[in-house]
Coordinates of C-alpha atoms in Angstrom, one line a residue:
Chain A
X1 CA 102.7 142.0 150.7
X2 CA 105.3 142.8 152.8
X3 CA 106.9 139.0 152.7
X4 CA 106.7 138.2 149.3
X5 CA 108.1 141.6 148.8
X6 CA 111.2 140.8 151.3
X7 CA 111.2 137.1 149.4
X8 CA 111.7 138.4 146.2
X9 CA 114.4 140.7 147.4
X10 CA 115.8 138.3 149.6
X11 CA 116.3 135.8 146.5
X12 CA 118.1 138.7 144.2
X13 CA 120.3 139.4 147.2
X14 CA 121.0 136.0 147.5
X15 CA 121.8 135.7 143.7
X16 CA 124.2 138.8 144.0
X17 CA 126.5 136.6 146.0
X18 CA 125.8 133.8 143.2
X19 CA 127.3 136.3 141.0
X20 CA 129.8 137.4 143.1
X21 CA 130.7 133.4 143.7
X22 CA 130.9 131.7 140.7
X23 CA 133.1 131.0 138.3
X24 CA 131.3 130.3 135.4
X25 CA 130.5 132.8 133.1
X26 CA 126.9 130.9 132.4
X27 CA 125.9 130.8 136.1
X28 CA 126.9 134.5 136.2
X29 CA 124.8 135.2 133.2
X30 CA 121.9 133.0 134.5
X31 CA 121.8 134.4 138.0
X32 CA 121.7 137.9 136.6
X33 CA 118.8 136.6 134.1
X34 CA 117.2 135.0 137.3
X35 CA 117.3 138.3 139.6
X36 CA 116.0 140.2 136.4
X37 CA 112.6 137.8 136.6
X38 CA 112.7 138.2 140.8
X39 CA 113.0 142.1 140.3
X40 CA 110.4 142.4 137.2
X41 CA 107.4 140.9 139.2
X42 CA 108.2 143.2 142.0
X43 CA 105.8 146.2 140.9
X44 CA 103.5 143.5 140.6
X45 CA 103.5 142.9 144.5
X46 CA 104.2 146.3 144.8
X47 CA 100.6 147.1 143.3
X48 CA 99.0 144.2 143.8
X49 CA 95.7 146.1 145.3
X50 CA 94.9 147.8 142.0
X51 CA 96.2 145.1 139.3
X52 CA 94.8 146.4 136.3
X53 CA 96.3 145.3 132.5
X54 CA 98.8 147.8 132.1
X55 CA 101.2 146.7 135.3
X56 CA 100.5 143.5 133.8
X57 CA 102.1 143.8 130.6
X58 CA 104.8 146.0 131.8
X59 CA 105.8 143.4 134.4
X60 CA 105.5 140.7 131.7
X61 CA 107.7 143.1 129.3
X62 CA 110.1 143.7 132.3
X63 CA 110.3 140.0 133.0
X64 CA 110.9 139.0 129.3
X65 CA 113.7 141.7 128.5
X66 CA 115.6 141.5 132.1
X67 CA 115.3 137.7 132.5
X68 CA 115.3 136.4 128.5
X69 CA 116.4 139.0 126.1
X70 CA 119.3 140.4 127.9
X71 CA 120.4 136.7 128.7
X72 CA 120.4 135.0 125.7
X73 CA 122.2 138.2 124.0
X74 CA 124.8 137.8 126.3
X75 CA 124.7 134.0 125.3
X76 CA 125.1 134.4 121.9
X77 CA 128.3 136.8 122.3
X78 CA 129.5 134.4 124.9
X79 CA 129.4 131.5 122.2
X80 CA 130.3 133.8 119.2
X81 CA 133.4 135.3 121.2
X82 CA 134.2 131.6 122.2
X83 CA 134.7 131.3 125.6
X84 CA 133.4 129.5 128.1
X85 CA 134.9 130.4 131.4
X86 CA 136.7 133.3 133.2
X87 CA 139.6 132.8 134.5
X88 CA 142.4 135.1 136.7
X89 CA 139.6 138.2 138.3
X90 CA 141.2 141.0 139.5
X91 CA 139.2 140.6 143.0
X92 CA 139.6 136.2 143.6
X93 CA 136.5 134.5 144.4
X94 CA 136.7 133.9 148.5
X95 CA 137.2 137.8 148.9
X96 CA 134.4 139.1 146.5
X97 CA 132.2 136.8 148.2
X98 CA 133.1 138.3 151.3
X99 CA 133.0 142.1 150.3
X100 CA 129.8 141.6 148.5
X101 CA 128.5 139.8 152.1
X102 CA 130.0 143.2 153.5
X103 CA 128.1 145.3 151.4
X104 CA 124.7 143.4 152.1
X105 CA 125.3 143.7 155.7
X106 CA 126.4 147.2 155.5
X107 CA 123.5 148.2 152.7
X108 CA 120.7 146.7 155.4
X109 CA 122.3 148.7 158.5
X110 CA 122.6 151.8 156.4
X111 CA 119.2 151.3 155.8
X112 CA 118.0 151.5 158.6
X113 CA 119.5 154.7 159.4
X114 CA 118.4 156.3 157.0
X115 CA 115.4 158.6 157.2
X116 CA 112.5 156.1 155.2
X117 CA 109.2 156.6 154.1
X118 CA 106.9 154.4 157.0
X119 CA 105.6 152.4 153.8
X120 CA 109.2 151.6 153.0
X121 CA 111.2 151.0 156.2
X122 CA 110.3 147.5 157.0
X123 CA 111.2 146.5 153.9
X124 CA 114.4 145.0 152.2
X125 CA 113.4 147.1 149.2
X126 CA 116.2 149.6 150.5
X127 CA 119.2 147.4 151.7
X128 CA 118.3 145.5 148.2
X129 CA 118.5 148.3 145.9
X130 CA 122.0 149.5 147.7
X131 CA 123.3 145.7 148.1
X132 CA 122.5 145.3 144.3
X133 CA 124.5 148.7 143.2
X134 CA 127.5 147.9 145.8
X135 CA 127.2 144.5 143.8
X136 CA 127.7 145.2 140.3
X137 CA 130.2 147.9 141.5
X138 CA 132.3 145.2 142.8
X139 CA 131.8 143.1 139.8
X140 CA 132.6 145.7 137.2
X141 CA 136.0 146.4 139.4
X142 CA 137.2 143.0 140.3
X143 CA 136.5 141.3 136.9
X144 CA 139.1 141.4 133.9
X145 CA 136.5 139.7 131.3
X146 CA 134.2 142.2 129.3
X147 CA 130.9 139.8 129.5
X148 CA 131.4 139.7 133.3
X149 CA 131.9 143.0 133.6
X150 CA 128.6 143.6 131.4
X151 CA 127.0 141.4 133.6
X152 CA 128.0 143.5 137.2
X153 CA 126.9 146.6 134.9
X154 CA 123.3 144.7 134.6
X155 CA 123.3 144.0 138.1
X156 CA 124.1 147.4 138.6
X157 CA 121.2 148.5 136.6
X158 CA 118.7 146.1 138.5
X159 CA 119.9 148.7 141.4
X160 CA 118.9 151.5 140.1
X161 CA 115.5 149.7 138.9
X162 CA 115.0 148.7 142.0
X163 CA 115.3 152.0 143.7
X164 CA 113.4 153.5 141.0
X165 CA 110.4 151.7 141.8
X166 CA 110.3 153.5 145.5
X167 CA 109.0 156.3 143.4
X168 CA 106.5 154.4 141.2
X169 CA 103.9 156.9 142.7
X170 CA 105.2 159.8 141.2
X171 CA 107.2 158.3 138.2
X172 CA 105.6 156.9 135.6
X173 CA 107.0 152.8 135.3
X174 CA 107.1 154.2 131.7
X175 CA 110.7 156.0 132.7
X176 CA 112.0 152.7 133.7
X177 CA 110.8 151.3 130.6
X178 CA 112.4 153.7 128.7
X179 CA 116.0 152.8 130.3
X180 CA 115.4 148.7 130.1
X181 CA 114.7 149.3 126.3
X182 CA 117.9 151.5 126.1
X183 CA 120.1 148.7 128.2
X184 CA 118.6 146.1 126.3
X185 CA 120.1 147.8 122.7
X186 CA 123.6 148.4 125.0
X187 CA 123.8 144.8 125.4
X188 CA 123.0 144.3 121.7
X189 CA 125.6 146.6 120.7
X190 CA 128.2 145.2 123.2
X191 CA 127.7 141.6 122.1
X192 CA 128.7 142.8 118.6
X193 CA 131.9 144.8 119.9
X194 CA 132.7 141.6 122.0
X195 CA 133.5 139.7 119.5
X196 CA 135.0 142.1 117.6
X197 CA 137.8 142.4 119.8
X198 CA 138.0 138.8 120.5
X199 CA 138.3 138.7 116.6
X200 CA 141.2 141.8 116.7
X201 CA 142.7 140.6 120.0
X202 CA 142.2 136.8 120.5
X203 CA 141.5 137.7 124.0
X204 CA 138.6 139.7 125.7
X205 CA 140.7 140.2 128.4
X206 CA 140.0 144.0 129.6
X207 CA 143.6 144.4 130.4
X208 CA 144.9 143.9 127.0
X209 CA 143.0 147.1 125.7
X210 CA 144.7 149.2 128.1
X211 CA 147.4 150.2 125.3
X212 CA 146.9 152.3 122.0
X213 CA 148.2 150.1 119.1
X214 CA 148.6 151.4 115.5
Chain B
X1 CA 118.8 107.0 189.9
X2 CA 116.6 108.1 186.9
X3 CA 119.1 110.5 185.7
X4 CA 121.5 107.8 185.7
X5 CA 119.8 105.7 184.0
X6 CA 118.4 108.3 181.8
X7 CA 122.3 108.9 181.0
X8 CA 123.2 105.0 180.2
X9 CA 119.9 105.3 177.6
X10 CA 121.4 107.7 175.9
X11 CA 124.4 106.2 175.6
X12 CA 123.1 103.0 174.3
X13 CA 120.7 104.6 171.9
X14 CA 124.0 106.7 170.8
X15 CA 126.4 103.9 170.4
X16 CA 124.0 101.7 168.9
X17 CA 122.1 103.1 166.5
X18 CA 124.9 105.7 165.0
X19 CA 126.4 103.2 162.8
X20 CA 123.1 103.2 160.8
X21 CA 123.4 106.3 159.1
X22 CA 127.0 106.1 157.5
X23 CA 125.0 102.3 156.4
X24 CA 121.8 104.1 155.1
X25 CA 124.0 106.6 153.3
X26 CA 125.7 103.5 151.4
X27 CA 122.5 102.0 150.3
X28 CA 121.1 105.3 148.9
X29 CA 124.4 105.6 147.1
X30 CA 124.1 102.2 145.8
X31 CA 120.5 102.4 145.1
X32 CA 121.5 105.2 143.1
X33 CA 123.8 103.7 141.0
X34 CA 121.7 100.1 140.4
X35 CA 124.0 98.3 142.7
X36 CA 123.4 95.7 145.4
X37 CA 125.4 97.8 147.8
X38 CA 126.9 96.6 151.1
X39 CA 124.4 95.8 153.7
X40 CA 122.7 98.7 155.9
X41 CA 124.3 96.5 159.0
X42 CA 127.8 96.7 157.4
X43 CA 129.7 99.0 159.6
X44 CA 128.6 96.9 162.3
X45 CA 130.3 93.9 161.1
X46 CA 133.6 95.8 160.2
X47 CA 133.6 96.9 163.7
X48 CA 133.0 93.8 165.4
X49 CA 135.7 92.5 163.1
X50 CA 138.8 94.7 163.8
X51 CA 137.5 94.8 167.4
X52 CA 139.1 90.9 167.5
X53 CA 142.1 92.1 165.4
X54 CA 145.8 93.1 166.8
X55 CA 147.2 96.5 166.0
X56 CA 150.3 97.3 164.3
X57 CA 152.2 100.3 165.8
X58 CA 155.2 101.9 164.1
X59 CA 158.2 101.8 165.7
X60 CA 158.5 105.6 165.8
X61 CA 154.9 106.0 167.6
X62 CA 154.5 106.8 170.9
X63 CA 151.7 105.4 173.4
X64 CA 149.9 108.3 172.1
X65 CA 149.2 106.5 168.6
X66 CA 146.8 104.2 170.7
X67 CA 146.2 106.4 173.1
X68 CA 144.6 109.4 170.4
X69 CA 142.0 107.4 168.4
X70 CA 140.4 106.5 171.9
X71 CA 140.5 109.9 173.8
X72 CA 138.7 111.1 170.4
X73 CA 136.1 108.9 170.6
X74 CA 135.5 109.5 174.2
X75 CA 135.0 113.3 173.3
X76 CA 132.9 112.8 170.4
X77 CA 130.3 110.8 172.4
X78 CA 130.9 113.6 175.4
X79 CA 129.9 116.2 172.8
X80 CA 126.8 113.9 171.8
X81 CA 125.4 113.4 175.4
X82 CA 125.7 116.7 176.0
X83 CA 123.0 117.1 172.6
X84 CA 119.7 117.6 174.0
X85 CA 117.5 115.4 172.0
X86 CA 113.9 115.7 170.7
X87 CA 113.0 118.6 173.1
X88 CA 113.2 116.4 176.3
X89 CA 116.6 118.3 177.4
X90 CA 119.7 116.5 178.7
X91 CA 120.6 114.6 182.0
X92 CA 124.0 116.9 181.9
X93 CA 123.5 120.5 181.3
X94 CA 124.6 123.5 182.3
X95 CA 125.0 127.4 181.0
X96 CA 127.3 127.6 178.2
X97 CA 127.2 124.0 177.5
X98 CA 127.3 124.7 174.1
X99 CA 130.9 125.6 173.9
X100 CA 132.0 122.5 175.7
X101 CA 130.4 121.1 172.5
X102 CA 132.4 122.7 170.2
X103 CA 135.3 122.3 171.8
X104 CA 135.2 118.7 172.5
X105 CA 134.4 118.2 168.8
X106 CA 137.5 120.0 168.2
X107 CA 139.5 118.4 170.8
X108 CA 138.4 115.3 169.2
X109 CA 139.8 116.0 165.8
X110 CA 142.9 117.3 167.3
X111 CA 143.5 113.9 168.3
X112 CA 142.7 112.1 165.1
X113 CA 145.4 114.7 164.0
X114 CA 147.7 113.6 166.4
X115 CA 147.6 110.0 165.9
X116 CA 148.1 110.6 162.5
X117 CA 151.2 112.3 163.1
X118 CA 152.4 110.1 165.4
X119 CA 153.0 107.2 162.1
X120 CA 155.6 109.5 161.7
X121 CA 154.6 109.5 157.7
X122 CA 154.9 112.8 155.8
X123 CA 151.7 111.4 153.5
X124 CA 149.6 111.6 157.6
X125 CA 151.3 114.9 158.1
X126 CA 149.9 116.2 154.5
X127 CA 146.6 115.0 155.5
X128 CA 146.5 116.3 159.0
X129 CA 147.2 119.6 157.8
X130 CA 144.8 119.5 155.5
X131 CA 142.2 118.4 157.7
X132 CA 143.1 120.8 160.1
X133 CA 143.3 124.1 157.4
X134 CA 139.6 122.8 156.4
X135 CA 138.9 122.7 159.9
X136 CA 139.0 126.1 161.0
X137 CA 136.9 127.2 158.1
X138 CA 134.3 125.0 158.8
X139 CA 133.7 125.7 162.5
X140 CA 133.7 129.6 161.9
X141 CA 130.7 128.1 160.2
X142 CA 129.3 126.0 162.8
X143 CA 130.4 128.9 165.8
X144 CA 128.0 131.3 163.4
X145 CA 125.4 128.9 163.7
X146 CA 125.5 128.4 167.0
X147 CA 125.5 132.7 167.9
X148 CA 122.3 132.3 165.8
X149 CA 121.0 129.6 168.0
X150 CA 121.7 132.1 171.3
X151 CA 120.9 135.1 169.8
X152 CA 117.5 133.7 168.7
X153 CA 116.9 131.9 172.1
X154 CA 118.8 134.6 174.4
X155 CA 120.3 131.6 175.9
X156 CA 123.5 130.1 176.3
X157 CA 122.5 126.4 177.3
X158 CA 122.1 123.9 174.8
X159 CA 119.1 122.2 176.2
X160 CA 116.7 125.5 176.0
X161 CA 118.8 126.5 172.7
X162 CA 117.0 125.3 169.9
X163 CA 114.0 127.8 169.7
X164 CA 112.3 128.1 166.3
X165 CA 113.5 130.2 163.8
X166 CA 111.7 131.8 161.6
X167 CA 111.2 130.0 158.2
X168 CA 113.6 131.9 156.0
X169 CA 116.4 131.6 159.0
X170 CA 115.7 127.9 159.6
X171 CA 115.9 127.8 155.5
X172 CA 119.6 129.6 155.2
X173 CA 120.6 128.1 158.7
X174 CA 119.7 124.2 157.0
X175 CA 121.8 124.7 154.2
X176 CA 124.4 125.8 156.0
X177 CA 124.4 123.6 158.5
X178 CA 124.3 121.0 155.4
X179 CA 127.4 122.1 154.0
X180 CA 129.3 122.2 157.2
X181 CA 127.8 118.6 157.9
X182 CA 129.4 117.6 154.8
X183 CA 132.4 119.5 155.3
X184 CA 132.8 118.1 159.0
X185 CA 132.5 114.2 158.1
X186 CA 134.6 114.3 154.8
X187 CA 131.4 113.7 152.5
X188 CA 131.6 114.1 148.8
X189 CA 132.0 117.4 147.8
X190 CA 134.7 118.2 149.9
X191 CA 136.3 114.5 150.1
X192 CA 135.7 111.1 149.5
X193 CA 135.2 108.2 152.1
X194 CA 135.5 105.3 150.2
X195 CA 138.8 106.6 148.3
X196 CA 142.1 105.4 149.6
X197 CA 144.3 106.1 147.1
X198 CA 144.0 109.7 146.0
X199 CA 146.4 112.3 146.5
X200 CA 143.5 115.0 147.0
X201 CA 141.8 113.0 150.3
X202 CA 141.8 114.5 153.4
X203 CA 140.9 112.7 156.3
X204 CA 141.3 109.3 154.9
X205 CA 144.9 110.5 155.0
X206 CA 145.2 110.6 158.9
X207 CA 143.6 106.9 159.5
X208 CA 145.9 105.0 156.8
X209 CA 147.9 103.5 159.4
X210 CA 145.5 103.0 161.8
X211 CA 144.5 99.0 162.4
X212 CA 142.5 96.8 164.9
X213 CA 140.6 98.7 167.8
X214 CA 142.2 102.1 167.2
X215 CA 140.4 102.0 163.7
X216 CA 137.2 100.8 164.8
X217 CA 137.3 103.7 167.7
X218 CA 138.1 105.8 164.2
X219 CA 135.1 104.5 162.2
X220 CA 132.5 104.4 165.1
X221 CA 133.4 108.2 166.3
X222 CA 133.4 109.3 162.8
X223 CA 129.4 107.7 162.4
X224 CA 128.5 109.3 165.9
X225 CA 129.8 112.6 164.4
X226 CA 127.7 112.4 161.7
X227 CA 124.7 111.5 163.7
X228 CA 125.4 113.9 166.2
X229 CA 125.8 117.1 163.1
X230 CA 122.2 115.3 161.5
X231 CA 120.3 115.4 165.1
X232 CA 121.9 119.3 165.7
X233 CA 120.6 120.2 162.2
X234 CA 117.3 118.8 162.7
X235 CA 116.8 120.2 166.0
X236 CA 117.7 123.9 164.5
X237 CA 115.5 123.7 161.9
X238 CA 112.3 122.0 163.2
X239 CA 110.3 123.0 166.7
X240 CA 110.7 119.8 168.5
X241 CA 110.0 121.2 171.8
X242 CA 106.2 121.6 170.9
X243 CA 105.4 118.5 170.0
X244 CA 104.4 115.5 172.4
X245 CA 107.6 113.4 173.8
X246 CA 107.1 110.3 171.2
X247 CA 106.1 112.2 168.4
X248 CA 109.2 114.5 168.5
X249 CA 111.2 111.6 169.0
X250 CA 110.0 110.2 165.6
X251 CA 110.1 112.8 164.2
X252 CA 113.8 113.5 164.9
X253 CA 114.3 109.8 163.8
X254 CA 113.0 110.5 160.7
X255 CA 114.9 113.6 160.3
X256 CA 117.7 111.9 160.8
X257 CA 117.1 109.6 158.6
X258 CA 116.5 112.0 155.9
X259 CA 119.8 113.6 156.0
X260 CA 121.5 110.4 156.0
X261 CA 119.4 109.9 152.3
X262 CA 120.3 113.8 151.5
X263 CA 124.3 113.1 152.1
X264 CA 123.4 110.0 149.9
X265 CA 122.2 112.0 146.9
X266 CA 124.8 114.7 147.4
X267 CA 127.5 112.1 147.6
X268 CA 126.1 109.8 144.2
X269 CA 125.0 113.5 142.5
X270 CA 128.2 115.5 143.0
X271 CA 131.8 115.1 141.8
X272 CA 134.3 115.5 144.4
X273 CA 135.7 119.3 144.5
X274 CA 138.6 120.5 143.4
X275 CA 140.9 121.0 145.8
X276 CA 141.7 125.1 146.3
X277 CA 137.9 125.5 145.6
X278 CA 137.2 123.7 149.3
X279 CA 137.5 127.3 150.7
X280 CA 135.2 128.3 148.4
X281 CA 132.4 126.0 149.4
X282 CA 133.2 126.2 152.8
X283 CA 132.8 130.4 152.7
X284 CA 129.7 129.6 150.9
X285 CA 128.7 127.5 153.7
X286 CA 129.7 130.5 156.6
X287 CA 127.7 132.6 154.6
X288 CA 124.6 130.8 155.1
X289 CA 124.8 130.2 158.6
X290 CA 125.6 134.6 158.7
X291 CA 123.0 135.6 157.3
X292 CA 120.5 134.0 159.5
X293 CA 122.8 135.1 162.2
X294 CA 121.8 139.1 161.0
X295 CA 118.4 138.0 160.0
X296 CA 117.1 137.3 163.6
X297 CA 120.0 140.0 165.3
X298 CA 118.2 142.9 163.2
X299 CA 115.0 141.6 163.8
X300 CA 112.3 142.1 161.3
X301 CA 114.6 144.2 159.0

């Protein structure tokens, strides 16, 4: 359990720096469609001694709204806002790469000093939760374009998700639910408001909206 | 006497046989592209062809014009008997080997710099620099790889180095090493070897004015590199040392072999980069070869 667990982990973490790498707002979209599917089936390896139909259509519910839903929202305001590619980040390329390789490294030795559950400590489940928050944080800073910065808000989220599922003993998945439906209507909502203000500003650069016009 | 002999093998099989992979690389590329292609003996015949040709020096070069294409090539196949291969060790070993390695493959393209600056041409200088800025960015890569290699093994001799990793290390560690392969021998992504008129090329830059012998010490150097980065991937990647003597061997032929095919793809599947997104690539590259690097430092996780 223990490896795929660390596998799936290991692949979103590898994705982060995907995210943090590219410069291409649909390989940022699809990575952080990509780590929602990894990061959906892991209560299913999580629970995998008692599978019974509910975890199954919660994972498959997960797996469809993280890795489909959210996605192709955020491709439809890409192509109704009209752009295809970011350009000028606040943070270049070379050192987000390297900062979020800092934060992976640093998330994983952190981890280990912190005080862990036995279940939990030879895990990446951890490091990959912190690595995926210190992630989107450095996405939502370094980023002048609002659909990237939605996107290091997602991965952000997949954080939190992540860490929520240490507790899935004592939390119902429902909670979790609860938030993913709630994200899922944010990203609705902000793929309408994108292209308003490409439509009142020509520009979605965040910058721009830093000023009170009449 | 064995060792000796054991030594003059090596050699041979060196010499000889490296010019087969930049050859194999061609024909994938061509078979790619539903072309005849040059033959897989081609290099071969360039070689023996500017072996018989004169040189033509510029008056503003030194001896050391001459003198740099050859003391490269005398490194680079230093740096590739020193190689253990296919888990039977090397005749010349000794602790810390490894950074003899690295730094004859650097002093190696130092001199391929130098010669090119000795043309006295401000186009060589461009591409010297170039080569040389690349350079250090891909051998923080390939010094990463290499800590992996010791800090896996706990030793710093290259002929009991290449312990197996475990799979998702050897995984990271192969497409790192990949990149840095590429990077290392100016394949596709980063530059083009069959361009000679492009202002973005890098290391055809420094061997423009090269002619006769110094070029064909140029050409067969640059395919012993390449063989010499395919065998060192291989070796890091699959457990040699537990197989039987022939078996390895073929195994690391075929190895070998596949890389040359795998450079061939890249090269007919990829457009060349652009040029200030090299350091990209090559960061990309480093961070493959880390990662490993903490993976088998921290142990299980």
């Amino acid at each position: 359990m223990n490896d795929s667990l660390n596998l799936l982990i290991g692949l979103a973490m590898g994705l982060n720096l995907l995210a943090l790498g590219t410069s291409r707002l649909p390989v940022l979209i699809r990575a952080v469609g990509a780590q929602g599917v990894l990061l959906g089936l892991v209560p299913l390896v999580l629970e995998a001694h008692e599978l019974d139909w509910r975890l199954v259509l919660i994972t498959l519910a997960t797996v469809a709204g993280k890795g489909f839903l959210i996605p192709g929202l955020l491709h439809r305001a890409m192509r109704t806002a009209n752009i295809a590619r970011e350009l000028e980040p606040y943070i270049a390329y070379i050192p987000s790469l390297l900062l979020g390789a800092g934060a992976t490294i640093a998330a994983v030795s952190l981890a280990r000093h912190l005080p862990l559950l036995p279940e939990h400590a030879g895990t990446l489940h951890v490091p990959g939760a912190i690595a995926l928050i210190l992630t989107g944080f450095i996405l939502l800073i370094g980023r002048t374009k609002a659909i990237s910065q939605v996107c290091g808000y997602l991965i952000l989220e997949n954080g939190i998700y992540l860490a929520g599922l240490l507790l899935i003993r004592s939390t119902p998945i429902l909670v979790e639910f609860g938030i993913l439906l709630d994200v899922t209507v944010g990203i609705f909502v902000i793929g309408i408001i994108v292209d308003r203000i490409q439509r009142a500003f020509d520009s979605l650069d965040t910058r721009k909206l830093t000023a009170l016009h009449e | 006497m064995s060792a000796i002999m054991d030594i003059l093998l090596r050699l041979l099989a060196w010499l000889v046989l490296a010019p087969l992979v930049p050859g194999v690389i061609n024909k994938v590329k061509a078979w790619v592209a539903c072309r005849q292609g040059p033959p897989v003996l081609q290099l071969y015949y360039d070689l023996a062809r500017l072996w018989r040709k004169g040189v033509v020096v510029s008056t503003l070069a030194s001896p050391g014009f001459v003198i740099a294409p050859a003391v490269a090539w005398v490194a680079v196949v230093g740096a590739a008997l020193l190689l253990p291969l296919a888990g039977a060790g090397t005749p010349v070993s000794f602790d810390g080997d490894v950074l003899l390695l690295i730094y004859l493959l650097a002093l190696a393209r130092f001199c391929t710099a130098w010669g090119a600056m000795e043309t006295g041409s401000a186009f060589e200088g461009m591409g010297a620099a170039r080569e040389v800025s690349y350079a250090v960015l891909a051998e923080v890569g390939i010094i990463t790889a290499v800590l992996t290699l010791v800090v896996q093994s706990g030793s710093i001799s290259l002929s009991s180095m290449f312990a197996p990793l475990p799979g998702p290390s050897a995984a990271l560690l192969a497409v790192g090493l990949f990149i840095i392969l590429l990077a290392e021998n100016c394949r596709v992504p980063f530059d083009d070897p069959n361009t000679h008129l492009e202002l973005t090329m890098i290391h055809e830059v420094m061997v423009l004015d090269h002619s006769g012998p110094p070029l064909a010490m140029i050409l067969h150097g640059a395919s012993i590199k390449l063989m010499l980065f395919a065998a060192l991937l291989a070796q890091t990647v699959l457990p040699l040392a537990e197989l039987p003597l022939a078996a390895s061997v073929a195994v690391l032929a075929l190895a070998v072999l596949l890389t040359a095919v795998a450079v061939g793809l890249v090269e007919s599947l990829t457009a060349r980069l652009a040029f200030r997104r090299v350091p990209l690539l090559l960061t990309i590259g480093f961070l493959f070869c880390l990662f490993p690097l903490l993976l088998t430092w921290m142990g299980d996780i």
